[in-house]
Coordinates of C-alpha atoms in Angstrom, one line a residue:
M1 CA 102.8 33.4 206.6
T2 CA 101.9 32.4 203.0
M3 CA 102.3 28.7 202.3
R4 CA 101.7 28.2 198.6
P5 CA 100.4 24.9 197.1
I6 CA 103.0 22.7 195.4
R7 CA 102.6 22.0 191.7
I8 CA 102.6 18.3 190.9
I9 CA 104.2 16.4 188.0
G10 CA 102.1 17.0 184.9
D11 CA 101.9 20.7 185.4
P12 CA 103.7 22.3 182.4
V13 CA 105.5 25.0 184.6
L14 CA 107.6 22.1 186.0
R15 CA 109.0 21.3 182.6
T16 CA 109.6 24.9 181.4
P17 CA 113.0 26.5 181.9
C18 CA 112.5 29.6 184.1
E19 CA 113.3 33.2 183.2
P20 CA 116.3 34.9 184.8
V21 CA 115.4 37.4 187.5
T22 CA 116.1 41.0 186.4
S23 CA 114.2 43.1 189.0
F24 CA 115.4 43.0 192.6
D25 CA 112.3 44.7 194.1
A26 CA 109.6 44.2 196.7
E27 CA 107.8 41.7 194.5
L28 CA 111.0 39.5 194.4
R29 CA 111.4 39.8 198.2
G30 CA 107.8 38.7 198.6
L31 CA 108.4 35.7 196.4
V32 CA 111.4 34.7 198.5
T33 CA 109.3 35.1 201.6
D34 CA 106.5 32.9 200.2
L35 CA 109.0 30.3 199.1
M36 CA 110.6 30.2 202.5
D37 CA 107.1 30.0 204.2
T38 CA 106.2 27.1 201.9
L39 CA 109.5 25.4 202.7
L40 CA 109.3 25.8 206.5
G41 CA 105.5 25.3 206.6
A42 CA 105.7 21.5 206.6
P43 CA 108.3 19.2 208.1
G44 CA 110.9 17.3 206.0
R45 CA 111.3 19.8 203.2
A46 CA 114.8 20.6 202.0
G47 CA 114.0 23.1 199.2
V48 CA 111.3 24.7 197.1
A49 CA 111.9 26.3 193.7
A50 CA 109.7 29.0 192.2
P51 CA 108.2 26.8 189.5
Q52 CA 107.0 24.4 192.2
I53 CA 104.6 27.2 193.3
G54 CA 103.7 28.2 189.7
I55 CA 106.2 31.0 189.2
S56 CA 108.6 31.0 186.2
A57 CA 111.6 32.7 187.9
Q58 CA 115.1 31.5 188.7
V59 CA 114.7 31.5 192.5
F60 CA 114.9 28.8 195.1
V61 CA 115.1 28.4 198.8
Y62 CA 116.8 25.6 200.8
D63 CA 117.1 24.2 204.3
A64 CA 119.7 21.4 204.3
D65 CA 122.4 20.2 206.6
G66 CA 122.0 23.2 208.9
H67 CA 122.2 25.7 206.0
R68 CA 119.1 27.8 205.1
G69 CA 118.8 30.5 202.5
H70 CA 117.8 31.4 199.0
L71 CA 119.6 31.8 195.6
I72 CA 118.6 33.7 192.5
N73 CA 119.9 33.0 188.9
P74 CA 122.2 30.1 190.1
T75 CA 125.0 28.5 188.2
L76 CA 126.7 25.3 189.5
E77 CA 130.2 24.0 189.7
L78 CA 130.1 20.2 190.4
S79 CA 132.7 17.8 191.6
T80 CA 133.5 14.6 189.6
E81 CA 133.1 12.6 192.9
Q82 CA 129.5 11.1 193.0
Q83 CA 126.9 10.1 195.5
D84 CA 123.9 7.9 194.9
D85 CA 121.4 8.4 197.7
D86 CA 117.6 8.3 197.7
E87 CA 116.0 11.5 196.5
G88 CA 112.4 12.6 196.5
C89 CA 110.5 15.7 195.3
L90 CA 107.5 17.6 196.6
S91 CA 106.2 17.7 193.0
I92 CA 106.3 13.8 192.8
P93 CA 105.0 13.1 196.3
G94 CA 105.7 9.8 198.1
L95 CA 108.3 8.5 195.6
Y96 CA 112.0 8.1 196.4
F97 CA 114.7 6.6 194.2
P98 CA 118.5 6.4 194.3
T99 CA 119.6 9.3 192.3
P100 CA 123.2 10.1 191.1
R101 CA 124.5 13.5 192.0
A102 CA 127.8 15.2 192.4
M103 CA 129.2 14.8 196.0
H104 CA 130.2 18.5 196.2
A105 CA 128.6 21.6 194.6
T106 CA 129.3 25.3 194.6
A107 CA 126.4 27.5 193.5
H108 CA 126.9 31.0 192.4
G109 CA 124.1 33.5 192.1
L110 CA 122.5 36.5 193.7
D111 CA 120.6 37.2 196.8
Q112 CA 117.2 39.0 196.9
H113 CA 118.9 42.4 196.8
G114 CA 121.0 41.6 193.7
E115 CA 124.2 41.0 195.7
P116 CA 126.6 38.1 194.7
L117 CA 126.2 35.0 196.7
T118 CA 128.1 31.7 196.7
I119 CA 127.0 28.5 198.5
T120 CA 129.3 25.5 198.8
G121 CA 128.2 22.2 200.1
S122 CA 128.8 18.5 200.2
G123 CA 126.5 15.5 200.6
F124 CA 122.9 16.4 201.3
L125 CA 123.4 20.2 200.8
A126 CA 125.1 19.6 197.4
R127 CA 122.2 17.3 196.4
A128 CA 119.6 20.0 197.4
L129 CA 121.5 22.7 195.4
Q130 CA 121.5 20.4 192.3
H131 CA 117.9 19.4 192.7
E132 CA 116.6 22.9 193.1
T133 CA 118.7 24.2 190.2
D134 CA 117.3 21.5 188.0
H135 CA 113.8 22.7 188.8
L136 CA 114.8 26.1 187.4
L137 CA 115.9 24.4 184.1
G138 CA 112.6 22.5 183.7
R139 CA 114.1 19.2 184.9
L140 CA 112.9 16.8 187.6
Y141 CA 115.1 14.4 189.6
V142 CA 113.6 11.4 187.7
D143 CA 115.1 12.8 184.5
T144 CA 118.6 11.8 185.9
L145 CA 117.6 8.2 186.6
R146 CA 118.9 5.4 184.3
G147 CA 118.2 1.8 183.6
D148 CA 115.9 -0.3 185.8
T149 CA 115.6 2.5 188.4
R150 CA 114.2 4.9 185.7
R151 CA 111.8 2.3 184.4
R152 CA 110.5 1.6 187.9
A153 CA 110.2 5.3 188.6
L154 CA 108.2 6.0 185.4
R155 CA 105.9 3.0 186.2
E156 CA 105.2 4.3 189.7
I157 CA 104.6 7.8 188.4
R158 CA 102.1 6.4 185.8
A159 CA 100.4 4.4 188.5
G160 CA 100.1 7.4 190.9
R161 CA 97.3 9.9 191.4
F162 CA 99.4 12.5 189.7
A163 CA 100.0 10.5 186.5
T164 CA 99.6 12.2 183.1
P165 CA 99.1 10.7 179.7
D166 CA 102.5 11.8 178.3
R167 CA 104.6 10.4 181.1

């Protein structure tokens, strides 16, 4: 089992869009295994994306609402119906804010062997698919916040041990 350390806000890999995966080889399968080991190696985790362990590749794993798996090079179809529950992130530890997301999401991508894969979910699974896909685009959940919630989140990030001068 290889649990990788999670990169924390301020690390440039978290703000850089990832490269699409083009080689479906043993190295990719090892990455998926490491991501899953990192996800399952601590309680309460719903997903881990490759940039969170320092790898610029469009790959994430998830374990939400009884669904567990991985997705490579995802694209999303989102419902117009919204949810606004608290959301947190391993890369911004200890902070949770009400975050607007689509209530339903369908993610299309590939599995670790290059075969087409579609995952459809509502509620928490839809939130996890959106959150992890955002990581692959160089976005964090706090980027979706607005108004007073965003101001509070940015204040708390600046006050935290992981604060950076540009945030």
